[in-house]
PDB file of C-alpha atoms in Angstrom:
ATOM      1  CA  GLU A   1      49.726 141.264  91.019  1.00 69.00           C
ATOM      2  CA  ILE A   2      50.167 137.207  90.218  1.00 67.00           C
ATOM      3  CA  ALA A   3      53.585 137.928  89.761  1.00 67.00           C
ATOM      4  CA  GLU A   4      53.275 139.204  93.509  1.00 74.00           C
ATOM      5  CA  ASP A   5      51.448 136.207  94.786  1.00 76.00           C
ATOM      6  CA  ALA A   6      50.026 133.331  92.454  1.00 75.00           C
ATOM      7  CA  SER A   7      47.739 131.823  94.903  1.00 83.00           C
ATOM      8  CA  LYS A   8      44.649 133.620  93.577  1.00 83.00           C
ATOM      9  CA  VAL A   9      45.434 131.902  89.928  1.00 84.00           C
ATOM     10  CA  PHE A  10      46.061 128.481  91.876  1.00 85.00           C
ATOM     11  CA  ALA A  11      42.995 128.929  93.653  1.00 89.00           C
ATOM     12  CA  ILE A  12      40.741 128.492  91.015  1.00 92.00           C
ATOM     13  CA  LEU A  13      42.480 125.122  89.133  1.00 93.00           C
ATOM     14  CA  HIS A  14      40.401 122.472  88.860  1.00 95.00           C
ATOM     15  CA  PRO A  15      41.046 120.365  91.586  1.00 94.00           C
ATOM     16  CA  ASP A  16      41.438 117.036  88.961  1.00 95.00           C
ATOM     17  CA  ASP A  17      43.926 119.102  86.986  1.00 96.00           C
ATOM     18  CA  ASN A  18      45.809 120.999  89.776  1.00 93.00           C
ATOM     19  CA  ASP A  19      48.547 118.102  90.545  1.00 94.00           C
ATOM     20  CA  MET A  20      48.614 118.004  86.641  1.00 95.00           C
ATOM     21  CA  ILE A  21      49.256 122.142  86.044  1.00 95.00           C
ATOM     22  CA  VAL A  22      51.317 122.065  89.521  1.00 92.00           C
ATOM     23  CA  ALA A  23      54.067 119.038  87.544  1.00 96.00           C
ATOM     24  CA  SER A  24      54.049 120.303  84.530  1.00 95.00           C
ATOM     25  CA  ILE A  25      55.206 124.349  85.532  1.00 93.00           C
ATOM     26  CA  GLN A  26      57.661 122.803  87.798  1.00 94.00           C
ATOM     27  CA  GLU A  27      59.021 120.607  84.887  1.00 96.00           C
ATOM     28  CA  SER A  28      59.425 124.013  82.522  1.00 95.00           C
ATOM     29  CA  ALA A  29      60.756 125.958  85.089  1.00 93.00           C
ATOM     30  CA  ALA A  30      63.280 122.999  85.900  1.00 94.00           C
ATOM     31  CA  THR A  31      64.266 122.109  81.863  1.00 95.00           C
ATOM     32  CA  GLN A  32      63.171 125.786  80.700  1.00 95.00           C
ATOM     33  CA  GLN A  33      61.545 124.425  77.788  1.00 96.00           C
ATOM     34  CA  PRO A  34      58.271 126.192  76.846  1.00 96.00           C
ATOM     35  CA  TRP A  35      54.825 125.426  78.850  1.00 96.00           C
ATOM     36  CA  ARG A  36      52.094 124.529  76.758  1.00 97.00           C
ATOM     37  CA  LEU A  37      48.931 122.671  78.571  1.00 97.00           C
ATOM     38  CA  GLU A  38      45.241 122.587  78.233  1.00 97.00           C
ATOM     39  CA  TYR A  39      43.352 122.598  81.298  1.00 96.00           C
ATOM     40  CA  ARG A  40      40.440 123.358  83.422  1.00 96.00           C
ATOM     41  CA  VAL A  41      39.384 126.210  86.230  1.00 95.00           C
ATOM     42  CA  ARG A  42      36.446 126.504  88.262  1.00 95.00           C
ATOM     43  CA  PHE A  43      34.715 129.665  89.388  1.00 92.00           C
ATOM     44  CA  PRO A  44      33.277 130.233  92.735  1.00 92.00           C
ATOM     45  CA  ASP A  45      30.339 130.329  91.262  1.00 94.00           C
ATOM     46  CA  GLY A  46      30.937 126.924  89.898  1.00 93.00           C
ATOM     47  CA  THR A  47      31.722 127.537  86.430  1.00 95.00           C
ATOM     48  CA  VAL A  48      34.174 125.649  84.450  1.00 96.00           C
ATOM     49  CA  ARG A  49      36.379 126.560  81.494  1.00 97.00           C
ATOM     50  CA  TRP A  50      38.714 125.066  79.770  1.00 97.00           C
ATOM     51  CA  LEU A  51      41.952 127.122  79.195  1.00 96.00           C
ATOM     52  CA  PHE A  52      45.075 126.529  77.234  1.00 97.00           C
ATOM     53  CA  GLY A  53      48.418 127.975  78.823  1.00 95.00           C
ATOM     54  CA  ASN A  54      51.371 128.898  76.413  1.00 96.00           C
ATOM     55  CA  ALA A  55      54.702 130.356  77.814  1.00 95.00           C
ATOM     56  CA  ASN A  56      58.332 130.389  77.626  1.00 96.00           C
ATOM     57  CA  PRO A  57      60.214 130.764  81.045  1.00 95.00           C
ATOM     58  CA  GLU A  58      63.153 132.643  81.281  1.00 94.00           C
ATOM     59  CA  ARG A  59      65.379 132.362  84.530  1.00 93.00           C
ATOM     60  CA  ARG A  60      66.564 135.402  86.059  1.00 92.00           C
ATOM     61  CA  ALA A  61      69.423 136.146  87.736  1.00 93.00           C
ATOM     62  CA  ASP A  62      68.014 135.703  91.003  1.00 93.00           C
ATOM     63  CA  GLY A  63      66.824 132.182  90.176  1.00 89.00           C
ATOM     64  CA  THR A  64      63.048 133.164  89.685  1.00 88.00           C
ATOM     65  CA  VAL A  65      61.470 132.274  86.408  1.00 89.00           C
ATOM     66  CA  LEU A  66      59.560 135.213  84.795  1.00 88.00           C
ATOM     67  CA  TRP A  67      57.225 133.744  82.590  1.00 88.00           C
ATOM     68  CA  HIS A  68      56.506 135.202  78.879  1.00 93.00           C
ATOM     69  CA  GLY A  69      53.445 133.826  77.194  1.00 93.00           C
ATOM     70  CA  PHE A  70      49.249 134.017  77.078  1.00 93.00           C
ATOM     71  CA  ILE A  71      46.267 132.022  78.673  1.00 93.00           C
ATOM     72  CA  ALA A  72      43.549 132.048  76.104  1.00 96.00           C
ATOM     73  CA  ASP A  73      39.783 130.420  77.028  1.00 96.00           C
ATOM     74  CA  ILE A  74      39.095 127.769  74.415  1.00 97.00           C
ATOM     75  CA  THR A  75      36.293 126.111  76.350  1.00 97.00           C
ATOM     76  CA  GLU A  76      34.017 126.489  73.096  1.00 97.00           C
ATOM     77  CA  GLN A  77      36.809 124.610  70.575  1.00 96.00           C
ATOM     78  CA  ARG A  78      36.820 121.900  73.570  1.00 95.00           C
ATOM     79  CA  ALA A  79      32.884 121.546  73.189  1.00 95.00           C
ATOM     80  CA  ALA A  80      32.781 121.300  69.674  1.00 96.00           C
ATOM     81  CA  GLN A  81      35.514 118.852  69.740  1.00 95.00           C
ATOM     82  CA  ASP A  82      33.614 116.665  72.505  1.00 95.00           C
ATOM     83  CA  GLN A  83      30.638 116.713  70.142  1.00 96.00           C
ATOM     84  CA  ILE A  84      32.648 115.781  67.365  1.00 95.00           C
ATOM     85  CA  ARG A  85      33.933 112.705  69.299  1.00 95.00           C
ATOM     86  CA  LYS A  86      30.469 111.982  70.078  1.00 96.00           C
ATOM     87  CA  THR A  87      29.004 112.232  66.947  1.00 95.00           C
ATOM     88  CA  ARG A  88      31.758 109.817  65.579  1.00 93.00           C
ATOM     89  CA  ASP A  89      31.085 107.503  68.003  1.00 94.00           C
ATOM     90  CA  ARG A  90      27.594 107.158  67.884  1.00 94.00           C
ATOM     91  CA  LEU A  91      28.065 106.661  64.342  1.00 89.00           C
ATOM     92  CA  ALA A  92      30.938 104.081  64.189  1.00 87.00           C
ATOM     93  CA  ALA A  93      28.434 102.658  67.224  1.00 89.00           C
ATOM     94  CA  THR A  94      25.817 102.419  64.493  1.00 87.00           C
ATOM     95  CA  LEU A  95      28.090 100.991  61.840  1.00 83.00           C
ATOM     96  CA  GLN A  96      28.769  98.252  64.268  1.00 83.00           C
ATOM     97  CA  ALA A  97      25.643  97.328  64.555  1.00 86.00           C
ATOM     98  CA  LEU A  98      25.111  96.912  60.913  1.00 83.00           C
ATOM     99  CA  PRO A  99      24.969  92.741  59.945  1.00 83.00           C
ATOM    100  CA  ASP A 100      25.422  93.457  56.591  1.00 87.00           C
ATOM    101  CA  LEU A 101      28.785  94.007  54.385  1.00 86.00           C
ATOM    102  CA  MET A 102      29.426  97.774  53.301  1.00 87.00           C
ATOM    103  CA  PHE A 103      32.319  98.266  51.304  1.00 88.00           C
ATOM    104  CA  GLU A 104      33.844 102.088  49.993  1.00 89.00           C
ATOM    105  CA  PHE A 105      35.176 102.066  46.604  1.00 87.00           C
ATOM    106  CA  ASP A 106      36.457 104.615  44.659  1.00 88.00           C
ATOM    107  CA  SER A 107      35.483 105.696  41.212  1.00 82.00           C
ATOM    108  CA  GLY A 108      37.560 102.799  39.409  1.00 85.00           C
ATOM    109  CA  GLY A 109      36.376 100.036  41.850  1.00 87.00           C
ATOM    110  CA  HIS A 110      39.168 100.445  43.942  1.00 91.00           C
ATOM    111  CA  TYR A 111      38.353  99.177  47.858  1.00 89.00           C
ATOM    112  CA  LEU A 112      39.108 102.514  50.122  1.00 90.00           C
ATOM    113  CA  ASP A 113      37.472 100.796  53.334  1.00 89.00           C
ATOM    114  CA  PHE A 114      35.077  97.919  54.443  1.00 87.00           C
ATOM    115  CA  HIS A 115      32.797  96.692  57.150  1.00 85.00           C
ATOM    116  CA  ALA A 116      32.731  92.935  57.976  1.00 85.00           C
ATOM    117  CA  PRO A 117      30.675  91.912  61.033  1.00 81.00           C
ATOM    118  CA  GLN A 118      30.988  88.104  59.041  1.00 78.00           C
ATOM    119  CA  PRO A 119      34.158  88.324  57.464  1.00 77.00           C
ATOM    120  CA  GLU A 120      33.331  84.786  56.469  1.00 77.00           C
ATOM    121  CA  LEU A 121      31.248  86.204  53.545  1.00 78.00           C
ATOM    122  CA  LEU A 122      34.017  87.727  51.851  1.00 79.00           C
ATOM    123  CA  PHE A 123      35.470  86.376  48.962  1.00 78.00           C
ATOM    124  CA  ASN A 124      38.616  87.118  50.183  1.00 72.00           C
ATOM    125  CA  ASP A 125      40.622  88.235  52.549  1.00 71.00           C
ATOM    126  CA  GLY A 126      39.531  91.414  54.478  1.00 73.00           C
ATOM    127  CA  LYS A 127      43.112  92.660  55.030  1.00 75.00           C
ATOM    128  CA  ALA A 128      43.954  92.350  51.205  1.00 80.00           C
ATOM    129  CA  LEU A 129      40.815  94.391  50.078  1.00 86.00           C
ATOM    130  CA  VAL A 130      41.680  97.863  50.602  1.00 89.00           C
ATOM    131  CA  GLY A 131      43.696  99.698  48.030  1.00 89.00           C
ATOM    132  CA  ARG A 132      42.344  96.439  45.175  1.00 89.00           C
ATOM    133  CA  SER A 133      39.985  96.965  42.850  1.00 91.00           C
ATOM    134  CA  VAL A 134      36.970  94.674  42.596  1.00 90.00           C
ATOM    135  CA  ASP A 135      38.226  92.840  39.183  1.00 91.00           C
ATOM    136  CA  GLU A 136      41.088  91.808  41.319  1.00 90.00           C
ATOM    137  CA  MET A 137      39.643  90.464  44.320  1.00 88.00           C
ATOM    138  CA  LEU A 138      36.367  89.067  42.725  1.00 88.00           C
ATOM    139  CA  PRO A 139      34.922  86.744  40.019  1.00 90.00           C
ATOM    140  CA  ALA A 140      34.552  88.221  36.492  1.00 92.00           C
ATOM    141  CA  ASP A 141      30.866  87.754  36.375  1.00 92.00           C
ATOM    142  CA  ALA A 142      30.292  89.366  40.343  1.00 91.00           C
ATOM    143  CA  ALA A 143      32.888  92.142  39.315  1.00 91.00           C
ATOM    144  CA  ALA A 144      30.439  92.368  35.678  1.00 93.00           C
ATOM    145  CA  VAL A 145      27.282  93.089  38.215  1.00 93.00           C
ATOM    146  CA  PHE A 146      29.891  95.617  40.890  1.00 91.00           C
ATOM    147  CA  HIS A 147      30.749  97.725  37.452  1.00 90.00           C
ATOM    148  CA  ALA A 148      27.171  97.782  36.294  1.00 92.00           C
ATOM    149  CA  ALA A 149      26.021  98.914  39.634  1.00 91.00           C
ATOM    150  CA  LEU A 150      28.451 101.474  40.109  1.00 89.00           C
ATOM    151  CA  ALA A 151      28.134 103.057  36.676  1.00 89.00           C
ATOM    152  CA  ALA A 152      23.784 103.253  37.141  1.00 90.00           C
ATOM    153  CA  ALA A 153      24.967 105.069  40.735  1.00 89.00           C
ATOM    154  CA  GLU A 154      27.614 107.527  39.187  1.00 87.00           C
ATOM    155  CA  ALA A 155      24.677 107.985  36.768  1.00 89.00           C
ATOM    156  CA  ASN A 156      21.474 108.191  39.199  1.00 88.00           C
ATOM    157  CA  GLY A 157      23.112 108.869  42.214  1.00 86.00           C
ATOM    158  CA  VAL A 158      21.793 105.308  43.602  1.00 90.00           C
ATOM    159  CA  ALA A 159      21.846 101.747  42.090  1.00 88.00           C
ATOM    160  CA  LEU A 160      19.394  99.304  43.851  1.00 89.00           C
ATOM    161  CA  GLY A 161      19.064  95.679  43.330  1.00 88.00           C
ATOM    162  CA  ALA A 162      21.570  93.989  42.039  1.00 88.00           C
ATOM    163  CA  ILE A 163      21.972  90.398  42.467  1.00 90.00           C
ATOM    164  CA  TYR A 164      24.910  87.936  41.857  1.00 88.00           C
ATOM    165  CA  ARG A 165      26.483  84.686  43.126  1.00 89.00           C
ATOM    166  CA  LEU A 166      29.842  83.822  45.171  1.00 88.00           C
ATOM    167  CA  ALA A 167      30.669  80.383  45.869  1.00 86.00           C
ATOM    168  CA  LEU A 168      32.052  80.447  49.507  1.00 85.00           C
ATOM    169  CA  PRO A 169      33.932  78.310  51.403  1.00 81.00           C
ATOM    170  CA  ARG A 170      30.605  77.823  53.418  1.00 81.00           C
ATOM    171  CA  GLY A 171      29.213  77.352  50.390  1.00 85.00           C
ATOM    172  CA  GLU A 172      27.577  79.130  47.404  1.00 89.00           C
ATOM    173  CA  HIS A 173      25.812  82.675  48.583  1.00 88.00           C
ATOM    174  CA  TRP A 174      23.568  85.160  46.808  1.00 91.00           C
ATOM    175  CA  PHE A 175      24.405  88.886  47.318  1.00 89.00           C
ATOM    176  CA  GLU A 176      22.326  92.053  46.918  1.00 91.00           C
ATOM    177  CA  LEU A 177      23.791  94.909  45.996  1.00 90.00           C
ATOM    178  CA  SER A 178      23.187  98.591  46.520  1.00 90.00           C
ATOM    179  CA  VAL A 179      25.632 101.190  45.445  1.00 89.00           C
ATOM    180  CA  ALA A 180      24.781 105.140  46.419  1.00 89.00           C
ATOM    181  CA  ARG A 181      27.389 107.734  45.645  1.00 84.00           C
ATOM    182  CA  ARG A 182      28.529 109.222  48.724  1.00 81.00           C
ATOM    183  CA  ALA A 183      28.035 112.919  49.580  1.00 79.00           C
ATOM    184  CA  ALA A 184      30.793 115.304  49.642  1.00 75.00           C
ATOM    185  CA  VAL A 185      32.545 116.160  52.921  1.00 75.00           C
ATOM    186  CA  PRO A 186      33.832 119.518  53.052  1.00 77.00           C
ATOM    187  CA  GLY A 187      37.570 120.182  52.161  1.00 73.00           C
ATOM    188  CA  GLU A 188      37.904 116.692  51.447  1.00 70.00           C
ATOM    189  CA  ASP A 189      39.462 115.733  47.814  1.00 66.00           C
ATOM    190  CA  THR A 190      36.980 113.511  45.694  1.00 55.00           C
ATOM    191  CA  ASN A 191      39.203 112.078  43.088  1.00 51.00           C
TER     192      ASN A 191
END
């Protein structure tokens, strides 16, 4: 039925996606490359669904194109992706609002990542931190405080209130160090 009259399909294409869909189909037909696209349809009752189209074009002797493929409803997957994106964006905004220096380390004391809303409070250039060890980047007395707190956090899950001093270009600063073991992330290597 659709091969004879595709207007029923085109009638439900979401108006915001219509031009993109038509252009992608025309390009696939012209190049004979596979057509793969995520797009929306809107039904007469107002329901909007996300679809994934995947088809291979075959040019027939009469010049028309026959499509071999499928269209799958991916609405739930898109909703899940949107929720993950919103959660990630919300967590990133929360992190950006925190005024404290925050660091992520491996169990050997190597910097994995950091958050420094006041970079002038870093003892070394932040760009040089990732992949380096605390022993390389901090004076020995501050590194010793860190290692003691790391060991306590490994044993107890958390170490709070360790104090150390750093001589920064802006002058001497005192810092309070708290270390907590991060919860396991499913599917992530913990080494």
